[in-house]
Coordinates of C-alpha atoms in Angstrom, one line a residue:
Chain A
X1 CA 117.6 167.8 96.1
X2 CA 120.7 169.0 94.4
X3 CA 122.4 172.1 93.9
X4 CA 123.2 171.6 90.2
X5 CA 120.0 173.4 89.2
X6 CA 121.3 176.5 90.5
X7 CA 124.8 176.2 88.7
X8 CA 123.4 177.7 85.3
X9 CA 122.5 180.8 87.1
X10 CA 125.2 181.3 89.8
X11 CA 128.0 181.1 87.3
X12 CA 126.9 184.0 85.2
X13 CA 125.5 186.0 87.9
X14 CA 129.0 185.8 89.8
X15 CA 131.0 186.6 86.7
X16 CA 128.8 189.5 85.8
X17 CA 129.7 191.0 89.3
X18 CA 133.4 190.6 88.9
X19 CA 133.4 191.8 85.7
X20 CA 131.9 195.2 86.6
X21 CA 134.8 195.8 89.2
X22 CA 137.6 195.6 86.4
X23 CA 135.5 197.0 83.8
X24 CA 138.2 199.7 82.4
X25 CA 140.8 196.6 81.8
X26 CA 139.3 195.7 78.6
X27 CA 141.8 193.0 77.5
X28 CA 141.4 191.2 80.8
X29 CA 137.7 191.5 81.0
X30 CA 137.6 190.0 77.2
X31 CA 139.7 187.0 77.8
X32 CA 138.0 186.4 81.5
X33 CA 134.4 186.8 79.8
X34 CA 135.3 184.2 77.2
X35 CA 136.8 181.7 79.4
X36 CA 134.1 181.8 81.8
X37 CA 131.6 181.4 78.9
X38 CA 133.2 178.4 77.7
X39 CA 133.7 176.9 81.3
X40 CA 130.1 177.7 81.8
X41 CA 128.9 176.0 78.7
X42 CA 130.9 172.9 79.4
X43 CA 129.3 173.1 83.0
X44 CA 125.6 173.1 81.9
X45 CA 126.4 170.5 79.1
X46 CA 127.5 168.2 82.0
X47 CA 124.3 169.1 83.9
X48 CA 122.3 168.4 80.9
X49 CA 124.0 165.0 80.4
X50 CA 123.3 164.3 84.2
X51 CA 119.5 165.3 83.7
X52 CA 119.4 163.2 80.6
X53 CA 120.3 160.0 82.3
X54 CA 118.9 160.6 86.0
X55 CA 115.9 162.8 85.3
X56 CA 114.8 166.2 86.7
X57 CA 117.2 167.9 89.3
X58 CA 114.8 169.8 91.7
X59 CA 116.6 172.5 94.1
X60 CA 114.6 173.6 97.3
X61 CA 116.1 176.8 98.0
X62 CA 116.9 177.3 101.9
X63 CA 115.6 173.7 102.5
X64 CA 112.1 174.8 102.2
X65 CA 109.7 172.1 101.1
X66 CA 108.3 172.3 97.5
X67 CA 105.0 174.2 97.9
X68 CA 106.2 176.8 100.4
X69 CA 109.6 177.6 99.2
X70 CA 111.3 178.9 95.9
X71 CA 111.9 175.8 93.7
X72 CA 114.2 175.4 90.7
X73 CA 113.2 172.7 88.4
X74 CA 116.0 171.5 86.1
X75 CA 114.0 169.1 83.8
X76 CA 115.0 167.9 80.3
X77 CA 113.2 170.9 78.5
X78 CA 114.7 173.7 80.7
X79 CA 118.0 172.4 80.4
X80 CA 117.8 171.7 76.7
X81 CA 117.1 175.5 76.5
X82 CA 119.7 176.4 78.7
X83 CA 122.2 174.6 76.6
X84 CA 121.0 176.2 73.7
X85 CA 121.2 179.6 75.3
X86 CA 124.9 179.0 76.4
X87 CA 125.8 178.1 73.2
X88 CA 124.5 181.4 71.6
X89 CA 126.4 183.1 74.5
X90 CA 129.9 181.8 73.9
X91 CA 129.2 182.8 70.1
X92 CA 128.4 186.3 70.9
X93 CA 131.0 186.7 73.6
X94 CA 133.4 185.8 70.9
X95 CA 131.9 187.9 68.4
X96 CA 131.6 191.1 70.7
X97 CA 135.2 192.1 70.6
X98 CA 135.1 192.6 66.8
X99 CA 131.9 194.5 66.7
X100 CA 131.8 196.7 69.8
X101 CA 133.6 200.0 70.1
X102 CA 136.2 200.2 72.9
X103 CA 133.8 202.5 74.7
X104 CA 131.0 200.0 74.7
X105 CA 133.1 197.3 75.7
X106 CA 134.6 199.2 78.6
X107 CA 131.1 200.4 80.0
X108 CA 129.7 197.1 81.3
X109 CA 128.9 195.4 78.2
X110 CA 130.1 191.9 79.7
X111 CA 128.5 192.3 83.0
X112 CA 125.2 193.0 81.4
X113 CA 125.9 190.1 78.9
X114 CA 126.3 187.8 81.9
X115 CA 123.2 189.1 83.8
X116 CA 121.2 188.6 80.7
X117 CA 122.5 185.1 80.6
X118 CA 121.5 184.4 84.3
X119 CA 118.3 185.9 83.8
X120 CA 117.4 183.9 80.7
X121 CA 118.7 180.6 82.6
X122 CA 116.8 181.4 85.7
X123 CA 113.7 182.0 83.7
X124 CA 113.9 178.5 82.1
X125 CA 114.9 176.8 85.5
X126 CA 112.4 178.3 87.9
X127 CA 109.4 176.3 89.2
X128 CA 107.6 179.4 90.6
X129 CA 105.5 181.6 89.0
X130 CA 106.4 184.6 90.7
X131 CA 109.8 183.7 90.6
X132 CA 109.4 183.7 86.6
X133 CA 108.3 187.2 86.8
X134 CA 111.6 188.1 89.0
X135 CA 113.7 186.5 86.5
X136 CA 111.8 188.2 83.6
X137 CA 112.8 191.6 85.3
X138 CA 116.3 190.3 85.6
X139 CA 116.8 189.7 82.1
X140 CA 114.9 192.9 81.4
X141 CA 117.1 195.0 83.4
X142 CA 120.3 193.7 81.8
X143 CA 118.7 194.0 78.4
X144 CA 117.8 197.6 79.1
X145 CA 121.5 198.2 79.9
X146 CA 122.6 196.5 76.6
X147 CA 120.0 198.3 74.4
X148 CA 121.2 201.7 75.5
X149 CA 124.8 200.9 75.1
X150 CA 126.3 203.5 72.9
X151 CA 124.0 206.2 73.4
X152 CA 123.1 207.0 69.9
X153 CA 120.3 209.0 68.9
X154 CA 117.9 206.4 67.6
X155 CA 119.3 204.0 70.2
X156 CA 118.0 206.2 73.0
X157 CA 114.5 207.0 71.3
X158 CA 114.0 203.1 70.7
X159 CA 115.0 201.9 74.0
X160 CA 112.5 204.3 75.7
X161 CA 109.6 202.5 73.6
X162 CA 111.1 199.0 74.5
X163 CA 111.4 199.8 78.3
X164 CA 107.8 201.0 78.2
X165 CA 106.1 198.0 76.8
X166 CA 108.1 195.7 78.7
X167 CA 107.3 197.6 82.0
X168 CA 103.8 197.7 80.9
X169 CA 103.3 193.9 80.5
X170 CA 105.3 193.3 83.6
X171 CA 102.9 195.0 85.6
X172 CA 100.2 193.2 83.8
X173 CA 102.1 189.9 84.8
X174 CA 102.1 190.7 88.4
X175 CA 98.4 191.7 88.3
X176 CA 97.7 188.4 86.8
X177 CA 99.6 186.7 89.3
X178 CA 97.4 188.3 91.7
X179 CA 94.3 187.2 90.2
X180 CA 95.6 183.4 90.1
X181 CA 96.9 183.8 93.7
X182 CA 93.4 184.8 94.8
X183 CA 91.8 181.7 93.2
X184 CA 94.3 179.0 93.9
X185 CA 96.1 180.4 97.0
X186 CA 99.7 179.6 95.7
X187 CA 102.3 180.7 93.1
X188 CA 104.2 177.1 93.0
X189 CA 103.6 176.0 89.5
X190 CA 103.2 172.4 90.4
X191 CA 100.9 173.2 93.2
X192 CA 98.9 175.3 90.7
X193 CA 98.5 172.7 88.5
X194 CA 97.0 170.5 91.2
X195 CA 94.7 172.9 92.2
X196 CA 93.4 174.1 89.0
X197 CA 91.7 170.9 88.6
X198 CA 90.0 171.2 91.8
X199 CA 88.7 174.7 91.4
X200 CA 84.9 174.4 90.4
X201 CA 84.6 177.6 88.4
X202 CA 86.9 176.8 85.5
X203 CA 85.8 179.9 83.7
X204 CA 87.7 182.3 85.7
X205 CA 90.6 180.1 85.2
X206 CA 90.3 180.4 81.5
X207 CA 90.3 184.1 81.8
X208 CA 93.4 184.3 84.1
X209 CA 94.9 181.9 81.5
X210 CA 94.0 184.1 78.6
X211 CA 95.5 187.1 80.6
X212 CA 98.7 185.0 81.1
X213 CA 98.8 184.3 77.5
X214 CA 98.7 188.0 76.8
X215 CA 101.6 188.8 78.9
X216 CA 103.7 186.3 77.5
X217 CA 102.7 186.9 74.2
X218 CA 103.7 190.6 74.4
X219 CA 107.2 189.1 75.6
X220 CA 107.2 186.5 72.4
X221 CA 105.7 189.0 70.0
X222 CA 102.7 187.2 68.9
X223 CA 100.1 188.8 66.7
X224 CA 98.8 191.5 67.6
X225 CA 101.3 192.5 70.3
X226 CA 104.5 192.4 68.0
X227 CA 104.5 196.0 66.9
X228 CA 107.1 197.0 69.3
X229 CA 109.8 194.3 68.3
X230 CA 111.5 195.2 65.1
X231 CA 113.0 198.6 65.6
X232 CA 114.3 198.3 68.9
X233 CA 115.9 195.0 68.0
X234 CA 117.9 196.8 65.2
X235 CA 118.9 199.9 66.7
X236 CA 121.8 198.4 69.1
X237 CA 125.0 196.8 68.4
X238 CA 124.5 193.5 66.4
X239 CA 125.9 191.4 69.1
X240 CA 123.0 192.8 71.3
X241 CA 120.7 192.5 68.6
X242 CA 121.8 188.6 68.5
X243 CA 121.1 188.1 72.1
X244 CA 117.9 189.6 71.9
X245 CA 116.5 188.1 68.6
X246 CA 117.9 184.5 70.0
X247 CA 117.0 184.7 73.5
X248 CA 114.3 187.4 74.6
X249 CA 111.2 186.2 72.4
X250 CA 111.9 182.7 73.3
X251 CA 111.8 182.9 76.9
X252 CA 108.3 184.4 76.2
X253 CA 107.4 181.3 74.2
X254 CA 108.9 179.0 76.6
X255 CA 106.5 180.4 79.5
X256 CA 103.5 179.9 77.1
X257 CA 104.7 176.4 76.5
X258 CA 105.0 176.0 80.1
X259 CA 102.0 177.5 81.4
X260 CA 99.5 176.1 78.9
X261 CA 100.9 172.4 79.1
X262 CA 101.3 172.2 82.9
X263 CA 98.5 174.6 84.4
X264 CA 95.9 175.8 82.0
X265 CA 95.2 172.8 80.1
X266 CA 91.4 172.5 81.3
X267 CA 89.8 174.6 78.3
X268 CA 91.8 173.2 75.5
X269 CA 89.0 173.8 73.1
X270 CA 88.9 177.7 73.6
X271 CA 92.5 178.6 74.4
X272 CA 94.4 176.4 72.3
X273 CA 92.1 177.3 69.1
X274 CA 92.8 180.9 69.7
X275 CA 96.5 180.0 69.6
X276 CA 96.0 178.5 66.3
X277 CA 94.7 181.5 64.8
X278 CA 96.8 183.9 66.4
X279 CA 99.6 181.8 65.2
X280 CA 98.5 181.9 61.5
X281 CA 98.0 185.7 61.9
X282 CA 101.6 186.1 63.5
X283 CA 103.3 184.4 60.5
X284 CA 101.5 186.3 58.0
X285 CA 102.1 189.8 59.4
X286 CA 105.7 188.8 60.1
X287 CA 106.6 187.9 56.7
X288 CA 104.6 190.7 55.2
X289 CA 106.8 193.0 57.4
X290 CA 109.9 191.5 56.2
X291 CA 109.0 191.8 52.6
X292 CA 107.9 195.5 53.2
X293 CA 111.6 196.9 53.7
X294 CA 115.1 197.1 52.2
X295 CA 116.7 197.6 55.3
X296 CA 118.5 194.2 56.0
X297 CA 118.5 194.3 59.7
X298 CA 115.0 195.0 59.8
X299 CA 114.2 192.1 57.5
X300 CA 115.8 189.7 60.1
X301 CA 114.1 191.4 63.0
X302 CA 110.6 190.8 61.1
X303 CA 111.8 187.2 60.6
X304 CA 111.5 186.6 64.2
X305 CA 107.8 187.0 64.2
X306 CA 106.7 184.2 61.8
X307 CA 109.2 182.1 63.8
X308 CA 107.1 182.8 66.8
X309 CA 104.1 181.8 64.9
X310 CA 105.2 178.5 64.0
X311 CA 106.4 177.7 67.5
X312 CA 102.7 178.9 68.8
X313 CA 101.1 176.8 66.2
X314 CA 102.6 173.7 67.8
X315 CA 101.4 174.7 71.0
X316 CA 97.9 175.5 69.6
X317 CA 97.6 172.0 67.8
X318 CA 98.5 170.4 71.3
X319 CA 99.5 166.8 70.2
X320 CA 102.7 164.9 71.1
X321 CA 104.0 165.3 67.6
X322 CA 103.3 169.2 67.5
X323 CA 104.9 169.8 70.7
X324 CA 107.8 167.9 70.0
X325 CA 108.0 170.2 66.6
X326 CA 107.9 173.2 68.9
X327 CA 110.7 172.3 71.0
X328 CA 112.8 171.2 67.9
X329 CA 112.0 174.5 66.4
X330 CA 112.6 176.5 69.6
X331 CA 116.2 175.4 69.8
X332 CA 116.7 175.6 65.9
X333 CA 115.3 179.1 66.0
X334 CA 117.4 180.1 69.0
X335 CA 120.6 179.0 67.1
X336 CA 119.7 180.3 63.6
X337 CA 118.4 183.8 64.7
X338 CA 121.6 184.5 66.5
X339 CA 123.6 183.2 63.7
X340 CA 121.8 185.6 61.3
X341 CA 121.7 188.7 63.6
X342 CA 125.5 188.2 63.7
X343 CA 125.9 187.6 60.1
X344 CA 123.9 190.6 59.0
X345 CA 125.8 192.7 61.7
X346 CA 129.1 191.6 59.8
X347 CA 127.4 192.5 56.5
X348 CA 126.7 195.8 57.4
X349 CA 129.9 196.5 58.7
X350 CA 131.5 195.3 55.3
X351 CA 128.9 197.1 53.1
X352 CA 129.1 200.4 55.4
X353 CA 125.1 200.5 54.9
X354 CA 122.0 198.7 55.9
X355 CA 120.0 199.6 52.9
X356 CA 119.8 196.7 50.6
X357 CA 119.4 199.1 47.4
X358 CA 123.1 200.4 48.1
X359 CA 124.8 197.2 48.1
X360 CA 125.6 194.5 45.9
X361 CA 128.4 192.0 44.8
X362 CA 129.8 191.4 48.1
X363 CA 130.3 188.0 47.4
X364 CA 133.3 188.7 45.3
X365 CA 135.1 190.3 48.3
X366 CA 133.7 188.3 51.1
X367 CA 133.0 184.8 49.6
X368 CA 132.8 183.1 53.2
X369 CA 130.2 185.7 54.5
X370 CA 128.2 185.3 51.6
X371 CA 127.9 181.5 51.4
X372 CA 127.4 181.4 55.2
X373 CA 124.3 183.5 54.4
X374 CA 123.1 181.6 51.7
X375 CA 123.1 178.6 54.0
X376 CA 121.8 180.5 56.7
X377 CA 118.5 181.5 54.6
X378 CA 117.9 177.9 53.9
X379 CA 118.2 176.6 57.3
X380 CA 115.6 179.5 58.3
X381 CA 113.1 178.7 55.3
X382 CA 113.4 175.1 56.3
X383 CA 115.0 173.4 53.0
X384 CA 115.9 169.7 53.9
X385 CA 118.3 168.6 55.3
X386 CA 118.6 171.4 57.8
X387 CA 117.1 172.0 61.2
X388 CA 114.6 174.0 60.2
X389 CA 113.0 171.4 58.1
X390 CA 112.9 169.0 60.8
X391 CA 110.9 171.2 63.1
X392 CA 108.7 172.4 60.3
X393 CA 107.9 168.6 59.3
X394 CA 107.0 167.6 62.9
X395 CA 104.5 170.8 63.0
X396 CA 102.8 170.0 59.8
X397 CA 102.5 166.3 60.7
X398 CA 101.0 167.2 64.0
X399 CA 98.7 169.8 62.0
X400 CA 97.6 167.2 59.6
X401 CA 96.9 164.6 62.1
X402 CA 94.5 166.9 63.9
X403 CA 93.1 168.1 60.8
X404 CA 93.9 171.7 61.2
X405 CA 94.4 172.3 57.2
X406 CA 94.2 176.1 57.6
X407 CA 97.2 176.3 59.6
X408 CA 99.2 174.0 57.4
X409 CA 98.7 176.0 54.5
X410 CA 99.5 179.4 55.9
X411 CA 102.5 177.9 57.4
X412 CA 103.7 176.3 54.0
X413 CA 103.1 179.9 52.4
X414 CA 104.8 181.8 54.9
X415 CA 107.8 179.5 54.6
X416 CA 107.9 180.4 50.9
X417 CA 108.0 184.0 51.7
X418 CA 110.5 183.7 54.5
X419 CA 112.8 182.0 51.9
X420 CA 112.0 184.9 49.2
X421 CA 112.9 187.4 51.8
X422 CA 115.9 186.1 52.8
X423 CA 117.0 185.0 49.3
X424 CA 116.4 188.7 48.5
X425 CA 119.1 189.9 50.7
X426 CA 121.5 187.4 49.3
X427 CA 120.6 188.3 45.6
X428 CA 120.6 192.1 46.2
X429 CA 123.6 192.2 48.5
X430 CA 126.0 189.4 47.6
X431 CA 125.2 188.6 44.0
X432 CA 125.8 191.1 41.1
X433 CA 128.4 192.8 39.1
X434 CA 131.9 193.1 40.9
X435 CA 132.1 196.4 42.2
X436 CA 135.0 198.1 44.1
X437 CA 135.3 196.9 47.7
X438 CA 133.9 200.0 49.3
X439 CA 135.9 199.3 52.7
X440 CA 138.9 196.9 51.8
X441 CA 140.4 197.6 55.2
X442 CA 137.5 195.8 56.7
X443 CA 138.3 192.4 55.4
X444 CA 140.3 191.0 58.2
X445 CA 137.8 192.0 60.9
X446 CA 135.1 190.5 58.7
X447 CA 137.0 187.0 58.7
X448 CA 137.3 187.4 62.6
X449 CA 133.4 188.0 62.9
X450 CA 132.8 184.8 60.3
X451 CA 134.0 182.3 62.7
X452 CA 131.6 182.4 65.7
X453 CA 128.6 182.4 63.2
X454 CA 130.2 179.4 61.6
X455 CA 130.1 177.8 65.0
X456 CA 126.6 178.6 65.3
X457 CA 125.7 177.5 61.8
X458 CA 127.6 174.3 62.1
X459 CA 125.5 173.4 65.3
X460 CA 122.4 174.3 63.4
X461 CA 123.4 172.0 60.2
X462 CA 124.1 169.2 63.0
X463 CA 120.8 169.6 64.6
X464 CA 119.2 169.0 60.9
X465 CA 121.5 166.3 59.8
X466 CA 121.7 164.6 63.1
X467 CA 117.9 164.6 63.8
X468 CA 117.8 161.2 64.2
X469 CA 120.5 161.5 67.2
X470 CA 118.4 164.3 68.7
X471 CA 114.7 163.2 68.3
X472 CA 114.6 160.6 71.1
X473 CA 115.4 163.3 73.5
X474 CA 112.9 165.8 72.2
X475 CA 110.3 163.2 71.9
X476 CA 110.8 162.4 75.4
X477 CA 110.4 165.9 76.4
X478 CA 107.2 166.2 74.6
X479 CA 105.8 163.1 76.0
X480 CA 106.6 164.6 79.6
X481 CA 105.0 167.9 78.7
X482 CA 101.9 166.2 77.7
X483 CA 101.5 164.3 80.9
X484 CA 101.8 167.2 83.7
X485 CA 101.4 164.5 86.4
X486 CA 105.1 163.8 86.2
X487 CA 106.2 167.2 86.6
X488 CA 103.8 167.6 89.6
X489 CA 104.9 164.3 91.2
X490 CA 108.8 165.0 90.6
X491 CA 108.2 168.3 92.4
X492 CA 105.4 167.7 95.2
X493 CA 107.0 164.1 96.0
X494 CA 103.6 162.8 96.7
Chain I
X1 CA 87.1 196.9 102.7
X2 CA 88.2 194.7 99.5
X3 CA 85.4 196.4 97.5
X4 CA 86.9 199.9 98.1
X5 CA 90.4 198.7 97.5
X6 CA 89.3 197.1 94.0
X7 CA 87.8 200.4 92.9
X8 CA 90.9 202.2 94.0
X9 CA 93.0 200.0 92.2
X10 CA 90.7 200.4 89.2
X11 CA 91.1 204.2 89.3
X12 CA 94.9 203.8 89.6
X13 CA 94.8 201.7 86.7
X14 CA 92.4 204.2 84.4
X15 CA 94.3 207.3 85.2
X16 CA 97.9 205.6 84.6
X17 CA 96.6 204.2 81.3
X18 CA 95.2 207.6 80.3
X19 CA 98.6 209.1 81.3
X20 CA 100.2 206.5 79.3
X21 CA 98.4 207.3 76.2
X22 CA 99.6 210.9 76.2
X23 CA 102.4 212.2 74.1
X24 CA 104.6 214.0 76.5
X25 CA 107.3 211.7 77.8
X26 CA 107.1 212.7 81.6
X27 CA 103.4 211.9 81.8
X28 CA 104.2 208.6 80.3
X29 CA 106.3 207.6 83.1
X30 CA 104.0 209.2 85.6
X31 CA 101.5 206.7 83.8
X32 CA 103.6 203.6 84.4
X33 CA 104.2 204.8 88.0
X34 CA 100.4 204.8 88.7
X35 CA 99.7 201.5 87.0
X36 CA 102.4 199.9 89.3
X37 CA 100.9 201.4 92.5
X38 CA 97.4 199.9 91.0
X39 CA 99.0 196.5 90.6
X40 CA 100.8 196.5 94.0
X41 CA 97.4 197.6 95.8
X42 CA 95.7 194.8 93.8
X43 CA 98.1 192.1 94.9
X44 CA 97.5 193.2 98.8
X45 CA 93.8 192.8 98.2
X46 CA 94.1 189.6 96.6
X47 CA 95.5 188.1 99.9
X48 CA 92.5 189.3 101.8
X49 CA 92.5 192.3 104.0
X50 CA 92.5 191.7 107.8
X51 CA 93.0 194.7 110.4
X52 CA 95.5 193.8 113.3
X53 CA 96.2 190.2 112.7
X54 CA 99.6 188.9 112.8
X55 CA 101.1 187.6 109.4
X56 CA 102.4 184.7 111.1
X57 CA 100.9 181.0 111.9
X58 CA 102.2 179.5 115.2
X59 CA 100.3 177.9 117.8
X60 CA 97.4 179.7 119.5
X61 CA 97.2 182.0 116.7
X62 CA 94.3 181.2 114.7
X63 CA 93.3 184.2 112.7
X64 CA 96.3 185.5 110.6
X65 CA 97.1 187.7 107.7
X66 CA 98.5 185.9 104.6
X67 CA 102.2 187.0 104.7
X68 CA 102.9 185.9 101.0
X69 CA 101.2 189.0 99.3
X70 CA 103.2 191.4 101.3
X71 CA 106.5 189.7 100.5
X72 CA 105.3 189.7 96.5
X73 CA 104.7 193.4 96.8
X74 CA 108.0 194.2 98.5
X75 CA 109.7 192.6 95.7
X76 CA 107.5 194.1 92.9
X77 CA 107.9 197.4 94.7
X78 CA 111.7 197.2 94.4
X79 CA 111.7 196.3 90.7
X80 CA 109.4 199.1 89.5
X81 CA 111.3 201.4 91.8
X82 CA 114.6 200.6 89.7
X83 CA 112.9 200.3 86.7
X84 CA 111.1 203.8 87.0
X85 CA 114.4 205.7 88.2
X86 CA 116.1 204.1 84.9
X87 CA 113.3 205.1 82.8
X88 CA 113.6 208.8 84.0
X89 CA 117.2 209.0 83.3
X90 CA 116.7 207.3 79.9
X91 CA 114.0 209.7 79.0
X92 CA 116.3 212.7 80.1
X93 CA 119.2 211.6 77.9
X94 CA 116.6 210.8 75.1
X95 CA 114.9 214.1 75.2
X96 CA 118.0 215.9 75.1
X97 CA 119.7 214.0 72.4
X98 CA 116.6 214.1 70.2
X99 CA 115.9 217.6 71.0
X100 CA 112.1 216.9 71.8
X101 CA 110.0 214.9 74.3
X102 CA 106.8 214.5 72.2
X103 CA 106.5 211.0 71.4
X104 CA 104.6 211.9 68.2
X105 CA 108.2 213.3 66.8
X106 CA 110.2 210.3 68.2
X107 CA 108.9 207.8 65.7
X108 CA 111.7 207.3 63.5
X109 CA 111.8 206.0 60.1
X110 CA 113.8 203.1 58.3
X111 CA 117.2 204.5 57.5
X112 CA 118.7 206.0 60.2

């Protein structure tokens, strides 16, 4: 038992509350938020190192032993994702003053931001299914606050759809938990995993598992439940889009990864085959969406969807290599999606429009932005030696080892199309004849926007070039996930 | 008793979904309210219904009501209460700013 597991939740939660009280003093809030984010990142990195050396840390809240009380489980997977979350949070908090209006900054942006980070970290850390629902709601509440920030016409319209779909899937989540509770009589994940093996009617558990999958698939934007995602994600401020794109869908994928490696692994033949087909469709439809529009923000938002497909593919193939591919891709995608949304925010800011047909020649005025975007496109598409390549390599190797040829081919085709959709932005937006700079006065602010993105990109490059260095950790997480008994023993201490 | 409750929850779900598929914003919000009521009743039913039994396990008490579903419902009610009130405010603002509460007209297009 160690209180360290709660640290990544408590620190941003407190920060969010403190910042809410002094919201009018923008300068103080700004500096305070930046300092707290960096401190939080360092603290989380330290906890991560502790976990890496000494194994999972488990906090039984209120001193109630495992199956009865609510527990927080800081294992290597959770801590890796919490660490990534905090890296993105730091980049966003430094980007925010450049991109938000004074009004938006004043009206609780930083509070909602910290609550979002707390909710996401909580969802990664919890070892209790109902508590997962609660943390989902915490992060969703914060995201509702963020998405309406600014009060624009389009924004209000899109946020209604966003709130509605999430409310509906939350209610489905509660209902599904009720189903599971009536079958196994517990909401503790480790105890569920034990009791699932003992239940005689495995059919009903598979049904409940599929229901859970649909709940998480709505959050993660898996085909056919991705339709709500693109528009709400592009309507708020770029920094909010970056937080959403980087963190929210990934919480859904994490939940699928956790539930279907730990609890519902009894009918792999049925559930995981379903995942593979849905992953293929997700990749194809997402990438078609990305190719169908000239709106740069929408292109990036659609590019979230094939990435989700890649991660689901790894879960579907369900071997050690493919799971490690999923985890690698998860970390990579969180960082690169954050970077891309911020980059596109800067691009739209300097171009003054999000319509690709009205842009052109921006690289003459903003070379740093242009080349960073080019690099980010290569990272996203998975060109070696960047991080996307390593993730995809592991996924494809896992697929080939299990003779899943169809999904491997679809994955390769959609990678190519992703590259095409990204390069299209680069060619149409940055290349071309040197035209007069539409907004010369925006150059200084654009330079300030560039460096938080540069930090994220350098992490992404590090993740690719230093793969040798990260891979052992990722592999040990995959081994750990494939053997649920380790999780069960560490929580229930039998 | 469980049987009746299950049917009731089912009716709440169906009416909720029917309302959710309407075009008027207010109806949609009422639909979400009905669905969440259905879900809460459902959790209660899943913990077995017993009349007049204490939700506590001590010495001497042999037949007790499961207290966990009640705790879960309480949490869930608070959350759905919060979200519904937020949704009402949001719907009010959105219909004022956009000048309509018809979802058909709130679709939107690419370049705004």
